[in-house]
Short mmCIF file of C-alpha atoms and ligand atoms in Angstrom, two decimals:
data_model
loop_
_atom_site.label_atom_id
_atom_site.label_comp_id
_atom_site.label_asym_id
_atom_site.label_seq_id
_atom_site.Cartn_x
_atom_site.Cartn_y
_atom_site.Cartn_z
CA MET A 1 0.65 88.24 77.85
CA GLU A 2 2.85 85.17 78.21
CA LYS A 3 6.47 86.16 78.55
CA ASN A 4 8.23 83.42 76.60
CA SER A 5 5.66 82.61 73.97
CA VAL A 6 6.84 81.85 70.45
CA LYS A 7 5.23 85.08 69.34
CA ASN A 8 7.08 87.21 71.88
CA ASN A 9 10.39 85.56 71.15
CA LEU A 10 9.92 86.15 67.43
CA GLN A 11 8.90 89.73 67.98
CA LYS A 12 11.96 90.42 70.12
CA LEU A 13 14.30 88.77 67.63
CA LYS A 14 12.88 90.49 64.56
CA LYS A 15 13.36 93.90 66.17
CA GLN A 16 17.11 93.26 66.20
CA LEU A 17 17.31 92.34 62.51
CA SER A 18 17.72 94.65 59.54
CA GLU A 19 15.47 94.07 56.54
CA LYS A 20 18.35 92.47 54.67
CA VAL A 21 18.53 89.56 57.10
CA THR A 22 16.37 86.48 56.58
CA LEU A 23 15.31 84.67 59.72
CA VAL A 24 14.91 80.90 59.41
CA ALA A 25 12.92 79.70 62.41
CA VAL A 26 14.38 76.30 63.22
CA SER A 27 11.42 74.17 64.27
CA LYS A 28 13.08 70.73 64.44
CA THR A 29 11.67 68.55 67.24
CA HIS A 30 8.95 71.12 67.97
CA PRO A 31 5.29 70.33 67.41
CA ILE A 32 3.00 71.58 64.64
CA SER A 33 1.25 73.79 67.21
CA SER A 34 4.42 75.81 67.84
CA ILE A 35 4.98 76.30 64.13
CA GLN A 36 1.34 77.29 63.73
CA GLU A 37 1.82 79.91 66.44
CA ALA A 38 4.76 81.44 64.57
CA TYR A 39 2.78 81.19 61.33
CA ASN A 40 -0.18 83.00 62.84
CA TYR A 41 2.18 85.76 63.88
CA GLY A 42 3.16 86.07 60.21
CA HIS A 43 6.32 84.02 60.00
CA ARG A 44 6.69 81.87 56.87
CA ILE A 45 10.27 80.53 56.84
CA PHE A 46 11.05 77.38 58.80
CA GLY A 47 14.06 75.12 59.01
CA GLU A 48 14.26 71.39 59.77
CA ASN A 49 17.22 69.03 59.93
CA LYS A 50 15.50 65.70 59.23
CA ILE A 51 13.83 65.10 55.89
CA GLN A 52 11.06 62.83 57.17
CA GLU A 53 10.08 65.27 59.90
CA MET A 54 10.03 68.14 57.40
CA VAL A 55 7.83 66.15 55.00
CA THR A 56 5.34 65.33 57.76
CA LYS A 57 5.14 68.98 58.81
CA TRP A 58 4.88 70.18 55.21
CA GLU A 59 1.92 67.86 54.68
CA GLN A 60 0.06 69.22 57.69
CA LEU A 61 0.77 72.94 57.47
CA PRO A 62 -0.23 75.75 55.06
CA LYS A 63 1.46 75.53 51.69
CA ASP A 64 2.82 79.07 51.64
CA ILE A 65 5.52 78.10 54.14
CA GLU A 66 9.11 78.09 52.82
CA TRP A 67 10.81 74.95 54.10
CA HIS A 68 14.58 75.03 54.51
CA MET A 69 16.60 71.84 54.96
CA ILE A 70 19.42 72.84 57.30
CA GLY A 71 20.76 69.43 58.32
CA HIS A 72 23.07 66.88 56.80
CA VAL A 73 21.35 65.31 53.78
CA GLN A 74 21.56 61.66 52.82
CA THR A 75 21.53 61.24 49.06
CA ASN A 76 18.86 58.54 49.09
CA LYS A 77 16.34 60.83 50.86
CA VAL A 78 16.53 63.84 48.54
CA LYS A 79 13.54 62.56 46.55
CA TYR A 80 11.15 63.02 49.47
CA MET A 81 11.73 66.76 49.77
CA ALA A 82 12.35 67.54 46.10
CA PRO A 83 8.71 68.47 45.40
CA PHE A 84 8.63 71.35 47.86
CA VAL A 85 11.92 72.26 49.58
CA HIS A 86 12.78 75.94 49.19
CA LEU A 87 16.46 75.96 50.09
CA ILE A 88 18.95 73.21 51.00
CA HIS A 89 21.67 74.65 53.26
CA GLY A 90 23.86 71.62 53.78
CA VAL A 91 25.18 70.67 50.35
CA ASP A 92 28.59 69.22 51.11
CA SER A 93 29.51 67.23 48.01
CA PHE A 94 29.13 67.21 44.25
CA LYS A 95 27.48 63.81 44.50
CA LEU A 96 24.71 65.26 46.65
CA LEU A 97 24.33 68.27 44.36
CA SER A 98 23.93 65.94 41.35
CA GLU A 99 21.24 63.96 43.13
CA ILE A 100 19.37 67.15 44.03
CA ASP A 101 19.61 68.16 40.37
CA LYS A 102 18.19 64.83 39.25
CA GLN A 103 15.28 64.90 41.69
CA ALA A 104 14.56 68.56 40.95
CA ALA A 105 14.36 67.74 37.23
CA LYS A 106 11.82 64.98 37.94
CA ASN A 107 9.68 67.61 39.66
CA ASN A 108 10.23 70.26 36.98
CA ARG A 109 11.88 72.49 39.52
CA VAL A 110 15.09 74.37 40.10
CA ILE A 111 16.15 73.86 43.71
CA ASN A 112 18.18 76.53 45.48
CA CYS A 113 21.22 75.28 47.35
CA LEU A 114 23.93 76.58 49.64
CA LEU A 115 27.35 74.98 49.76
CA GLN A 116 28.22 74.11 53.34
CA ILE A 117 31.78 75.13 54.09
CA LYS A 118 33.69 73.60 56.94
CA ILE A 119 34.81 76.58 58.98
CA ALA A 120 34.90 75.08 62.46
CA LYS A 121 38.17 73.73 63.72
CA GLU A 122 36.21 70.90 65.38
CA GLU A 123 36.40 67.52 63.66
CA THR A 124 32.71 66.68 63.85
CA LYS A 125 31.26 69.34 61.57
CA PHE A 126 30.21 68.53 58.02
CA GLY A 127 31.15 70.65 55.07
CA MET A 128 33.58 71.08 52.21
CA THR A 129 36.83 72.98 51.96
CA GLU A 130 37.05 76.32 50.16
CA GLU A 131 38.87 74.64 47.29
CA GLU A 132 36.14 72.03 46.83
CA ALA A 133 33.49 74.74 46.87
CA ILE A 134 35.33 76.87 44.31
CA THR A 135 35.78 73.86 42.04
CA ILE A 136 32.06 73.13 42.16
CA LEU A 137 31.15 76.78 41.55
CA ASN A 138 33.41 76.97 38.52
CA GLN A 139 32.64 73.63 36.96
CA GLN A 140 29.12 72.60 37.64
CA ASN A 141 26.57 73.10 34.90
CA LEU A 142 23.62 71.31 36.39
CA LYS A 143 20.37 72.80 35.13
CA ASN A 144 18.02 72.06 38.00
CA VAL A 145 20.02 73.36 40.92
CA LYS A 146 21.04 76.92 41.63
CA ILE A 147 23.84 77.61 44.08
CA ILE A 148 22.88 80.87 45.76
CA GLY A 149 25.41 81.07 48.59
CA PHE A 150 27.26 79.49 51.46
CA MET A 151 26.41 78.08 54.85
CA GLY A 152 28.69 77.54 57.83
CA MET A 153 28.57 76.49 61.44
CA ALA A 154 31.08 77.79 63.94
CA SER A 155 32.68 75.83 66.76
CA PHE A 156 31.02 75.76 70.15
CA SER A 157 33.82 77.72 71.70
CA SER A 158 35.14 81.15 72.57
CA GLU A 159 33.68 84.24 71.00
CA ASP A 160 37.07 84.96 69.47
CA LEU A 161 37.28 81.70 67.60
CA VAL A 162 33.64 81.85 66.48
CA SER A 163 34.26 85.33 65.22
CA GLN A 164 37.34 84.24 63.26
CA GLU A 165 35.50 81.32 61.72
CA PHE A 166 32.59 83.50 60.57
CA GLU A 167 35.02 86.04 59.19
CA CYS A 168 36.72 83.38 57.08
CA LEU A 169 33.45 82.37 55.49
CA SER A 170 32.38 85.96 54.99
CA LYS A 171 35.60 86.70 53.11
CA LEU A 172 35.14 83.68 50.88
CA PHE A 173 31.57 84.80 50.15
CA GLU A 174 32.54 88.39 49.32
CA LYS A 175 35.32 87.20 47.04
CA GLN A 176 33.30 84.59 45.15
CA LYS A 177 30.35 86.96 44.79
CA ARG A 178 32.46 89.21 42.56
CA ASN A 179 32.59 86.66 39.72
CA ASN A 180 29.31 84.99 40.49
CA PRO A 181 26.26 87.23 40.84
CA SER A 182 24.05 84.25 41.78
CA LEU A 183 25.72 84.17 45.18
CA THR A 184 23.47 86.26 47.41
CA VAL A 185 22.99 84.26 50.62
CA LEU A 186 25.38 83.87 53.53
CA SER A 187 23.75 81.55 56.08
CA MET A 188 25.54 81.69 59.40
CA GLY A 189 24.48 82.20 62.99
CA MET A 190 22.28 80.27 65.44
CA SER A 191 20.69 81.16 68.80
CA GLY A 192 24.03 81.31 70.58
CA ASP A 193 26.09 83.13 68.00
CA TYR A 194 23.83 85.01 65.57
CA LYS A 195 24.96 88.41 66.88
CA ILE A 196 28.57 87.61 66.05
CA ALA A 197 27.48 86.23 62.67
CA LEU A 198 25.55 89.39 61.84
CA ASN A 199 28.59 91.48 62.71
CA LYS A 200 30.54 89.40 60.23
CA GLY A 201 28.08 89.96 57.40
CA SER A 202 25.60 87.10 57.67
CA ASN A 203 22.30 87.75 55.89
CA MET A 204 20.50 84.56 56.90
CA ILE A 205 20.36 83.26 60.45
CA ARG A 206 18.99 79.91 61.62
CA VAL A 207 17.48 80.31 65.06
CA GLY A 208 15.73 77.55 66.99
CA SER A 209 15.86 77.57 70.76
CA ALA A 210 15.72 81.37 71.08
CA ILE A 211 12.29 81.18 69.42
CA PHE A 212 10.81 77.81 70.37
CA GLY A 213 12.61 77.09 73.64
CA ASN A 214 14.86 74.17 74.40
CA ARG A 215 14.53 70.99 72.39
CA ASN A 216 13.58 67.78 74.09
CA TYR A 217 15.31 64.92 72.27
CA SER A 218 14.16 62.20 74.64
CA LYS A 219 10.69 61.90 73.07
C1 LIG B 313 19.51 73.07 65.23
C2 LIG B 313 20.23 73.93 64.24
C3 LIG B 313 20.17 75.33 64.31
C4 LIG B 313 19.45 76.08 65.41
O1 LIG B 313 20.06 75.92 66.63
P1 LIG B 313 19.64 76.78 67.92
O2 LIG B 313 20.85 76.76 68.76
O3 LIG B 313 18.48 76.10 68.53
O4 LIG B 313 19.30 78.15 67.43
C5 LIG B 313 20.84 76.05 63.32
N1 LIG B 313 21.52 75.44 62.33
C6 LIG B 313 21.59 74.10 62.23
C7 LIG B 313 22.35 73.51 61.10
C8 LIG B 313 20.96 73.31 63.18
O5 LIG B 313 21.05 71.97 63.07
#
């Protein structure tokens, strides 16, 4: 048996996860063949960060795959994924949410969304503040989107800081969940920090390199 095959990596990872945790296998930059390998092993949930790449893969792969958009979304590209996307993790403005609603309506769908909250102290990360998120949760009455939780990315830094950042988001989630039963998903944790995220109450992790190996961006 190959040691670092996609199948073995998945197997090893899934053993560490309770049934309450959803594993999104982040397949961005990896070929169809790698996704097919995970699929053959029984995995059905994949995440991509570029809409065009996700569309191309969706077209070529079995239709029972759940595609998650985990990257930053440009408003003008929502239409391309609206027919099939299962969950959009990176909703960071009301403008984007409205566009998703509009495109979902055209496809007679309700699209599930997570509000991306800026938890990292780093300047480069996308996301909204807690206040913006709460305002959207309390005011929006769009019919073709359903906000089912929050997503956050921690800093690339010390375990202590990462842990604090995840804890912040987890607290916001627990608090908002009390008045809003639709909130069920807390998406936080990647290859390097999913263990910390799980300790802080994450129930959806987005893992790429620990499953598919390192990404090669130079192609
Ligand atoms: C690429 C990416 C991941 C996965 O990263 P790995 O370190 O390869 O596990 C998770 N979340 C987002 C938003 C990403 O862009």
